[in-house]
Amino acid sequence: MRPRISLDALVVLDAIERRGSFAAAAEELHRVPSAITYTVQKLEQDLGVVLFDRSGHRARLTEAGRVLVEQGRNLLWAAGGLERMVRQVATGWEAELAVAVSDLLPLERLFPLVEAFYAEHHGTRLRLLREVFGGVWDALASGRADLAIGASGEGPANGGYATRPLGHLPFVFVVPRGHPLAEAPEPVSDQVLLRHRAVAAADSSRRLPPRTAALLSGQDVLTLPEMRDKVAAHRHGLGVGHVPRYLVAADLAAGRLVEKRLAHASAPADLHLAWREDARGRALAWFVERLERDRPFADLLEP
């Protein structure tokens, strides 16, 4: 069914309510007063309701009229947003940019870039996603994200992705203070590790096969949503495992956690920026350029 309420009629009602009279609304909208009166009368006729109480010296909104004005402003705002979105897409700026960020990296390091982006008034909406392990690649491959920050390991087998290196994130194997492994001779063998519970962060992949790292077959594992939960579990004495060194530097210095050298140590994680090769959006290009220039995670990573 064709709507009986036009955006133009909502603009007229909004002006009348804000300015206080038909004449003032006509002046604001650069129309003759009779045109304003006709628009209101036509809308009342089409809807079969009375929008203004004309019994006094000046017209006042009825309850139905007030509801229409209030809800109509929401429609006007949405329509204005749609117009801006269409214009910005036509100029190459995406309506929305979704960024998948690895749980290995502190999300708040991106806030200065987000602030700078908003200050330039590009109009693109931003959505930051938290992903774990292979979930960073999965978000890109499934279309949930346009840009991946902190993607590790190999990308999806079908390729088609551009990448830039961020650096190597050092890991350390930690055990809680008082844990049986805290006093174990080094290097700690796999046979000894197998007797103790590991703590892991769950891969957030939805379509790609989930990945694991540094876990032994048959080992008891406590699985948690992301790296910061994993670190908290280590502090609580719930198990052992590898974590980024920067996340536990204070715990190691204070003796809450103990670093142990393993017979088979894990290498630092190679982290990358990644995006689809065929992506051409200007917001994506803006973030790639600023991430490479500002390097917000540089102090946490090795070259």
mmCIF file of C-alpha atoms in Angstrom:
data_model
loop_
_atom_site.group_PDB
_atom_site.id
_atom_site.type_symbol
_atom_site.label_atom_id
_atom_site.label_comp_id
_atom_site.label_asym_id
_atom_site.label_seq_id
_atom_site.Cartn_x
_atom_site.Cartn_y
_atom_site.Cartn_z
ATOM 1 C CA MET A 1 0.000 0.000 0.000
ATOM 2 C CA ARG A 2 1.312 3.442 -0.887
ATOM 3 C CA PRO A 3 2.076 5.514 2.231
ATOM 4 C CA ARG A 4 -0.230 8.489 2.773
ATOM 5 C CA ILE A 5 2.390 10.418 4.746
ATOM 6 C CA SER A 6 5.036 12.151 2.673
ATOM 7 C CA LEU A 7 8.391 13.349 3.977
ATOM 8 C CA ASP A 8 7.456 16.835 2.805
ATOM 9 C CA ALA A 9 4.349 16.814 5.017
ATOM 10 C CA LEU A 10 6.485 15.735 7.972
ATOM 11 C CA VAL A 11 8.868 18.608 7.296
ATOM 12 C CA VAL A 12 5.908 21.014 7.367
ATOM 13 C CA LEU A 13 4.527 19.608 10.651
ATOM 14 C CA ASP A 14 7.984 19.751 12.236
ATOM 15 C CA ALA A 15 8.383 23.412 11.253
ATOM 16 C CA ILE A 16 4.930 24.359 12.588
ATOM 17 C CA GLU A 17 5.577 22.669 15.931
ATOM 18 C CA ARG A 18 9.035 24.244 16.329
ATOM 19 C CA ARG A 19 8.130 27.751 15.139
ATOM 20 C CA GLY A 20 4.745 27.892 16.847
ATOM 21 C CA SER A 21 2.534 28.912 13.903
ATOM 22 C CA PHE A 22 1.647 28.232 10.276
ATOM 23 C CA ALA A 23 2.947 31.671 9.279
ATOM 24 C CA ALA A 24 6.344 31.188 10.943
ATOM 25 C CA ALA A 25 6.671 27.738 9.359
ATOM 26 C CA ALA A 26 5.889 29.240 5.956
ATOM 27 C CA GLU A 27 8.611 31.847 6.483
ATOM 28 C CA GLU A 28 11.188 29.196 7.473
ATOM 29 C CA LEU A 29 10.335 26.928 4.534
ATOM 30 C CA HIS A 30 10.104 29.836 2.061
ATOM 31 C CA ARG A 31 6.505 29.038 1.130
ATOM 32 C CA VAL A 32 3.297 31.025 1.130
ATOM 33 C CA PRO A 33 1.059 30.403 4.193
ATOM 34 C CA SER A 34 -1.697 28.952 1.999
ATOM 35 C CA ALA A 35 0.679 26.191 0.845
ATOM 36 C CA ILE A 36 1.370 25.225 4.479
ATOM 37 C CA THR A 37 -2.353 25.199 5.262
ATOM 38 C CA TYR A 38 -3.105 23.067 2.200
ATOM 39 C CA THR A 39 -0.408 20.511 3.115
ATOM 40 C CA VAL A 40 -1.833 20.071 6.611
ATOM 41 C CA GLN A 41 -5.440 19.851 5.439
ATOM 42 C CA LYS A 42 -4.524 17.325 2.733
ATOM 43 C CA LEU A 43 -2.685 15.163 5.275
ATOM 44 C CA GLU A 44 -5.622 15.285 7.697
ATOM 45 C CA GLN A 45 -7.962 14.286 4.886
ATOM 46 C CA ASP A 46 -5.756 11.423 3.738
ATOM 47 C CA LEU A 47 -5.326 10.039 7.247
ATOM 48 C CA GLY A 48 -8.862 10.739 8.409
ATOM 49 C CA VAL A 49 -7.634 12.361 11.626
ATOM 50 C CA VAL A 50 -7.470 15.871 13.068
ATOM 51 C CA LEU A 51 -3.870 16.967 13.608
ATOM 52 C CA PHE A 52 -4.506 20.487 14.936
ATOM 53 C CA ASP A 53 -7.072 21.838 17.380
ATOM 54 C CA ARG A 54 -8.260 25.069 15.767
ATOM 55 C CA SER A 55 -10.773 26.083 18.459
ATOM 56 C CA GLY A 56 -8.499 28.726 19.991
ATOM 57 C CA HIS A 57 -6.686 31.726 18.598
ATOM 58 C CA ARG A 58 -3.771 29.543 17.443
ATOM 59 C CA ALA A 59 -3.724 25.983 16.195
ATOM 60 C CA ARG A 60 -2.403 23.399 18.660
ATOM 61 C CA LEU A 61 -1.411 19.833 17.949
ATOM 62 C CA THR A 62 -3.886 17.162 18.959
ATOM 63 C CA GLU A 63 -2.590 14.014 20.637
ATOM 64 C CA ALA A 64 -2.563 12.282 17.248
ATOM 65 C CA GLY A 65 -0.734 15.248 15.740
ATOM 66 C CA ARG A 66 1.907 15.205 18.465
ATOM 67 C CA VAL A 67 2.568 11.502 17.956
ATOM 68 C CA LEU A 68 2.905 12.084 14.222
ATOM 69 C CA VAL A 69 5.374 14.942 14.737
ATOM 70 C CA GLU A 70 7.515 12.999 17.231
ATOM 71 C CA GLN A 71 7.639 9.795 15.197
ATOM 72 C CA GLY A 72 7.922 11.756 11.972
ATOM 73 C CA ARG A 73 11.147 13.337 13.204
ATOM 74 C CA ASN A 74 12.632 9.859 13.498
ATOM 75 C CA LEU A 75 11.706 9.210 9.871
ATOM 76 C CA LEU A 76 13.185 12.537 8.779
ATOM 77 C CA TRP A 77 16.413 11.745 10.615
ATOM 78 C CA ALA A 78 16.581 8.302 8.997
ATOM 79 C CA ALA A 79 15.867 9.752 5.564
ATOM 80 C CA GLY A 80 18.609 12.333 6.042
ATOM 81 C CA GLY A 81 21.004 9.576 7.062
ATOM 82 C CA LEU A 82 20.086 7.576 3.974
ATOM 83 C CA GLU A 83 20.781 10.580 1.759
ATOM 84 C CA ARG A 84 24.176 11.107 3.373
ATOM 85 C CA MET A 85 24.985 7.423 3.028
ATOM 86 C CA VAL A 86 24.122 7.364 -0.666
ATOM 87 C CA ARG A 87 26.227 10.468 -1.302
ATOM 88 C CA GLN A 88 29.245 9.123 0.573
ATOM 89 C CA VAL A 89 29.081 5.734 -1.161
ATOM 90 C CA ALA A 90 29.000 7.567 -4.488
ATOM 91 C CA THR A 91 32.249 9.310 -3.511
ATOM 92 C CA GLY A 92 33.975 6.048 -2.564
ATOM 93 C CA TRP A 93 33.480 6.107 1.210
ATOM 94 C CA GLU A 94 31.912 2.921 2.568
ATOM 95 C CA ALA A 95 28.619 3.104 4.444
ATOM 96 C CA GLU A 96 30.225 0.919 7.118
ATOM 97 C CA LEU A 97 33.704 -0.437 7.778
ATOM 98 C CA ALA A 98 33.961 -3.549 9.957
ATOM 99 C CA VAL A 99 37.361 -4.185 11.532
ATOM 100 C CA ALA A 100 38.270 -7.529 13.112
ATOM 101 C CA VAL A 101 40.900 -7.116 15.844
ATOM 102 C CA SER A 102 42.815 -10.028 17.329
ATOM 103 C CA ASP A 103 42.373 -10.591 21.054
ATOM 104 C CA LEU A 104 46.180 -10.595 21.240
ATOM 105 C CA LEU A 105 46.200 -6.816 20.766
ATOM 106 C CA PRO A 106 44.759 -4.099 23.052
ATOM 107 C CA LEU A 107 41.684 -2.700 21.327
ATOM 108 C CA GLU A 108 42.010 0.684 23.017
ATOM 109 C CA ARG A 109 45.205 1.350 21.044
ATOM 110 C CA LEU A 110 42.933 1.950 18.036
ATOM 111 C CA PHE A 111 40.828 4.635 19.717
ATOM 112 C CA PRO A 112 43.094 7.554 18.681
ATOM 113 C CA LEU A 113 42.768 6.443 15.036
ATOM 114 C CA VAL A 114 39.000 6.109 15.408
ATOM 115 C CA GLU A 115 38.881 9.598 16.926
ATOM 116 C CA ALA A 116 40.947 11.024 14.043
ATOM 117 C CA PHE A 117 38.701 9.294 11.507
ATOM 118 C CA TYR A 118 35.554 10.742 13.059
ATOM 119 C CA ALA A 119 37.155 14.200 13.185
ATOM 120 C CA GLU A 120 37.477 14.169 9.385
ATOM 121 C CA HIS A 121 33.682 13.669 9.024
ATOM 122 C CA HIS A 122 33.792 10.944 6.377
ATOM 123 C CA GLY A 123 30.404 9.599 7.508
ATOM 124 C CA THR A 124 31.399 5.929 7.425
ATOM 125 C CA ARG A 125 30.098 3.949 10.397
ATOM 126 C CA LEU A 126 32.753 1.895 12.194
ATOM 127 C CA ARG A 127 32.278 -1.517 13.765
ATOM 128 C CA LEU A 128 35.107 -3.132 15.736
ATOM 129 C CA LEU A 129 34.959 -6.901 16.243
ATOM 130 C CA ARG A 130 36.916 -8.970 18.768
ATOM 131 C CA GLU A 131 38.164 -12.223 17.239
ATOM 132 C CA VAL A 132 40.344 -15.051 18.555
ATOM 133 C CA PHE A 133 43.091 -16.915 16.690
ATOM 134 C CA GLY A 134 41.791 -18.098 13.294
ATOM 135 C CA GLY A 135 38.599 -16.118 13.872
ATOM 136 C CA VAL A 136 40.419 -13.005 12.602
ATOM 137 C CA TRP A 137 40.871 -14.646 9.185
ATOM 138 C CA ASP A 138 37.397 -16.153 9.406
ATOM 139 C CA ALA A 139 35.806 -12.722 9.890
ATOM 140 C CA LEU A 140 37.517 -11.506 6.719
ATOM 141 C CA ALA A 141 36.747 -14.635 4.676
ATOM 142 C CA SER A 142 33.081 -14.718 5.685
ATOM 143 C CA GLY A 143 32.497 -11.030 5.008
ATOM 144 C CA ARG A 144 31.926 -10.138 8.663
ATOM 145 C CA ALA A 145 34.937 -7.821 8.461
ATOM 146 C CA ASP A 146 36.539 -5.628 5.803
ATOM 147 C CA LEU A 147 39.891 -5.281 7.564
ATOM 148 C CA ALA A 148 41.721 -7.684 9.862
ATOM 149 C CA ILE A 149 44.235 -6.445 12.442
ATOM 150 C CA GLY A 150 46.470 -9.058 14.025
ATOM 151 C CA ALA A 151 45.758 -11.955 11.657
ATOM 152 C CA SER A 152 48.222 -14.756 12.441
ATOM 153 C CA GLY A 153 49.316 -17.839 10.557
ATOM 154 C CA GLU A 154 48.295 -18.659 7.012
ATOM 155 C CA GLY A 155 45.203 -17.131 5.458
ATOM 156 C CA PRO A 156 42.363 -19.123 3.843
ATOM 157 C CA ALA A 157 43.527 -21.528 1.144
ATOM 158 C CA ASN A 158 41.651 -19.819 -1.692
ATOM 159 C CA GLY A 159 43.777 -16.661 -1.346
ATOM 160 C CA GLY A 160 42.698 -13.282 -2.681
ATOM 161 C CA TYR A 161 43.966 -11.298 0.314
ATOM 162 C CA ALA A 162 46.424 -8.436 0.617
ATOM 163 C CA THR A 163 48.584 -8.367 3.748
ATOM 164 C CA ARG A 164 51.050 -6.103 5.516
ATOM 165 C CA PRO A 165 53.273 -7.294 8.383
ATOM 166 C CA LEU A 166 52.660 -5.785 11.803
ATOM 167 C CA GLY A 167 55.499 -7.581 13.598
ATOM 168 C CA HIS A 168 56.220 -10.517 15.880
ATOM 169 C CA LEU A 169 54.414 -10.760 19.215
ATOM 170 C CA PRO A 170 56.604 -12.437 21.892
ATOM 171 C CA PHE A 171 54.951 -15.113 24.026
ATOM 172 C CA VAL A 172 55.997 -16.532 27.368
ATOM 173 C CA PHE A 173 54.990 -19.789 29.064
ATOM 174 C CA VAL A 174 53.638 -19.064 32.532
ATOM 175 C CA VAL A 175 52.546 -21.062 35.559
ATOM 176 C CA PRO A 176 50.798 -19.685 38.646
ATOM 177 C CA ARG A 177 52.804 -19.047 41.812
ATOM 178 C CA GLY A 178 52.706 -22.182 43.938
ATOM 179 C CA HIS A 179 51.916 -24.445 40.974
ATOM 180 C CA PRO A 180 53.804 -27.785 40.875
ATOM 181 C CA LEU A 181 55.572 -26.683 37.689
ATOM 182 C CA ALA A 182 56.892 -23.501 39.305
ATOM 183 C CA GLU A 183 59.855 -25.411 40.764
ATOM 184 C CA ALA A 184 60.184 -27.998 37.989
ATOM 185 C CA PRO A 185 63.645 -28.408 36.387
ATOM 186 C CA GLU A 186 64.087 -26.659 33.037
ATOM 187 C CA PRO A 187 63.625 -27.149 30.210
ATOM 188 C CA VAL A 188 60.211 -28.635 31.023
ATOM 189 C CA SER A 189 59.485 -31.635 28.812
ATOM 190 C CA ASP A 190 56.236 -32.451 27.029
ATOM 191 C CA GLN A 191 55.852 -35.531 29.233
ATOM 192 C CA VAL A 192 55.844 -33.362 32.348
ATOM 193 C CA LEU A 193 53.542 -30.736 30.802
ATOM 194 C CA LEU A 194 51.020 -33.399 29.857
ATOM 195 C CA ARG A 195 50.234 -33.985 33.543
ATOM 196 C CA HIS A 196 49.032 -30.425 34.062
ATOM 197 C CA ARG A 197 45.952 -28.532 32.887
ATOM 198 C CA ALA A 198 46.445 -25.982 30.127
ATOM 199 C CA VAL A 199 44.357 -22.842 29.699
ATOM 200 C CA ALA A 200 43.399 -21.884 26.136
ATOM 201 C CA ALA A 201 41.415 -19.182 24.352
ATOM 202 C CA ALA A 202 38.751 -20.571 22.011
ATOM 203 C CA ASP A 203 39.160 -19.936 18.300
ATOM 204 C CA SER A 204 36.220 -17.750 17.226
ATOM 205 C CA SER A 205 36.030 -19.097 13.654
ATOM 206 C CA ARG A 206 32.527 -19.789 12.398
ATOM 207 C CA ARG A 207 33.230 -21.183 8.939
ATOM 208 C CA LEU A 208 36.953 -21.927 8.785
ATOM 209 C CA PRO A 209 38.240 -24.926 10.768
ATOM 210 C CA PRO A 210 39.144 -23.800 14.318
ATOM 211 C CA ARG A 211 42.832 -23.747 15.200
ATOM 212 C CA THR A 212 44.791 -24.636 18.322
ATOM 213 C CA ALA A 213 48.404 -23.981 19.279
ATOM 214 C CA ALA A 214 50.868 -25.281 21.886
ATOM 215 C CA LEU A 215 48.426 -27.870 23.264
ATOM 216 C CA LEU A 216 49.439 -31.495 23.752
ATOM 217 C CA SER A 217 47.259 -34.397 22.668
ATOM 218 C CA GLY A 218 45.481 -35.828 25.711
ATOM 219 C CA GLN A 219 46.187 -32.792 27.897
ATOM 220 C CA ASP A 220 43.395 -31.444 30.122
ATOM 221 C CA VAL A 221 42.349 -28.028 28.794
ATOM 222 C CA LEU A 222 40.274 -25.216 30.278
ATOM 223 C CA THR A 223 38.901 -23.191 27.339
ATOM 224 C CA LEU A 224 37.913 -19.547 27.746
ATOM 225 C CA PRO A 225 36.508 -16.901 25.362
ATOM 226 C CA GLU A 226 39.623 -14.790 24.747
ATOM 227 C CA MET A 227 43.200 -14.032 25.786
ATOM 228 C CA ARG A 228 42.428 -11.646 28.650
ATOM 229 C CA ASP A 229 40.176 -14.277 30.221
ATOM 230 C CA LYS A 230 42.970 -16.803 29.779
ATOM 231 C CA VAL A 231 45.453 -14.541 31.584
ATOM 232 C CA ALA A 232 42.961 -14.054 34.437
ATOM 233 C CA ALA A 233 42.618 -17.834 34.756
ATOM 234 C CA HIS A 234 46.402 -18.200 34.995
ATOM 235 C CA ARG A 235 46.478 -15.598 37.761
ATOM 236 C CA HIS A 236 43.771 -17.542 39.571
ATOM 237 C CA GLY A 237 45.855 -20.707 39.470
ATOM 238 C CA LEU A 238 43.630 -22.651 37.078
ATOM 239 C CA GLY A 239 46.309 -23.825 34.677
ATOM 240 C CA VAL A 240 49.406 -23.148 32.604
ATOM 241 C CA GLY A 241 50.051 -21.894 29.095
ATOM 242 C CA HIS A 242 51.498 -19.394 26.649
ATOM 243 C CA VAL A 243 50.476 -15.726 26.773
ATOM 244 C CA PRO A 244 51.784 -12.499 25.191
ATOM 245 C CA ARG A 245 54.634 -11.249 27.355
ATOM 246 C CA TYR A 246 53.291 -7.689 27.562
ATOM 247 C CA LEU A 247 50.056 -8.912 29.174
ATOM 248 C CA VAL A 248 51.851 -10.543 32.114
ATOM 249 C CA ALA A 249 54.970 -8.390 32.548
ATOM 250 C CA ALA A 250 53.646 -6.953 35.820
ATOM 251 C CA ASP A 251 52.590 -10.403 37.071
ATOM 252 C CA LEU A 252 56.042 -11.817 36.368
ATOM 253 C CA ALA A 253 57.739 -8.890 38.097
ATOM 254 C CA ALA A 254 55.479 -9.271 41.152
ATOM 255 C CA GLY A 255 55.876 -13.056 41.292
ATOM 256 C CA ARG A 256 52.183 -13.787 40.731
ATOM 257 C CA LEU A 257 53.158 -15.809 37.678
ATOM 258 C CA VAL A 258 56.381 -17.684 36.965
ATOM 259 C CA GLU A 259 58.014 -17.977 33.531
ATOM 260 C CA LYS A 260 59.215 -21.444 32.579
ATOM 261 C CA ARG A 261 61.488 -22.531 29.746
ATOM 262 C CA LEU A 262 60.134 -25.450 27.725
ATOM 263 C CA ALA A 263 61.875 -28.147 25.762
ATOM 264 C CA HIS A 264 59.734 -27.155 22.774
ATOM 265 C CA ALA A 265 59.173 -23.409 23.055
ATOM 266 C CA SER A 266 56.636 -21.616 20.872
ATOM 267 C CA ALA A 267 57.875 -19.017 18.415
ATOM 268 C CA PRO A 268 56.540 -15.429 18.510
ATOM 269 C CA ALA A 269 53.257 -14.937 16.649
ATOM 270 C CA ASP A 270 53.604 -13.249 13.247
ATOM 271 C CA LEU A 271 50.800 -10.697 13.055
ATOM 272 C CA HIS A 272 49.504 -8.988 9.910
ATOM 273 C CA LEU A 273 47.024 -6.515 8.548
ATOM 274 C CA ALA A 274 44.836 -8.210 5.942
ATOM 275 C CA TRP A 275 42.010 -7.278 3.604
ATOM 276 C CA ARG A 276 40.465 -8.565 0.390
ATOM 277 C CA GLU A 277 42.537 -7.672 -2.674
ATOM 278 C CA ASP A 278 39.500 -6.438 -4.589
ATOM 279 C CA ALA A 279 38.414 -4.006 -1.821
ATOM 280 C CA ARG A 280 38.620 -0.386 -2.984
ATOM 281 C CA GLY A 281 36.841 1.595 -0.263
ATOM 282 C CA ARG A 282 38.386 4.857 0.877
ATOM 283 C CA ALA A 283 37.748 4.186 4.572
ATOM 284 C CA LEU A 284 39.650 0.904 4.291
ATOM 285 C CA ALA A 285 42.523 2.668 2.544
ATOM 286 C CA TRP A 286 42.498 5.384 5.240
ATOM 287 C CA PHE A 287 42.873 2.857 8.055
ATOM 288 C CA VAL A 288 45.553 0.809 6.306
ATOM 289 C CA GLU A 289 47.590 3.959 5.652
ATOM 290 C CA ARG A 290 47.211 5.251 9.222
ATOM 291 C CA LEU A 291 47.958 1.873 10.806
ATOM 292 C CA GLU A 292 51.171 1.604 8.784
ATOM 293 C CA ARG A 293 52.123 5.192 9.593
ATOM 294 C CA ASP A 294 51.173 5.440 13.275
ATOM 295 C CA ARG A 295 51.980 1.796 14.241
ATOM 296 C CA PRO A 296 49.842 1.822 17.413
ATOM 297 C CA PHE A 297 51.137 -1.600 18.535
ATOM 298 C CA ALA A 298 54.817 -1.032 17.754
ATOM 299 C CA ASP A 299 56.060 -1.111 21.354
ATOM 300 C CA LEU A 300 54.453 -4.531 21.887
ATOM 301 C CA LEU A 301 55.934 -6.153 18.787
ATOM 302 C CA GLU A 302 59.357 -7.191 17.571
ATOM 303 C CA PRO A 303 60.381 -6.260 13.996
#
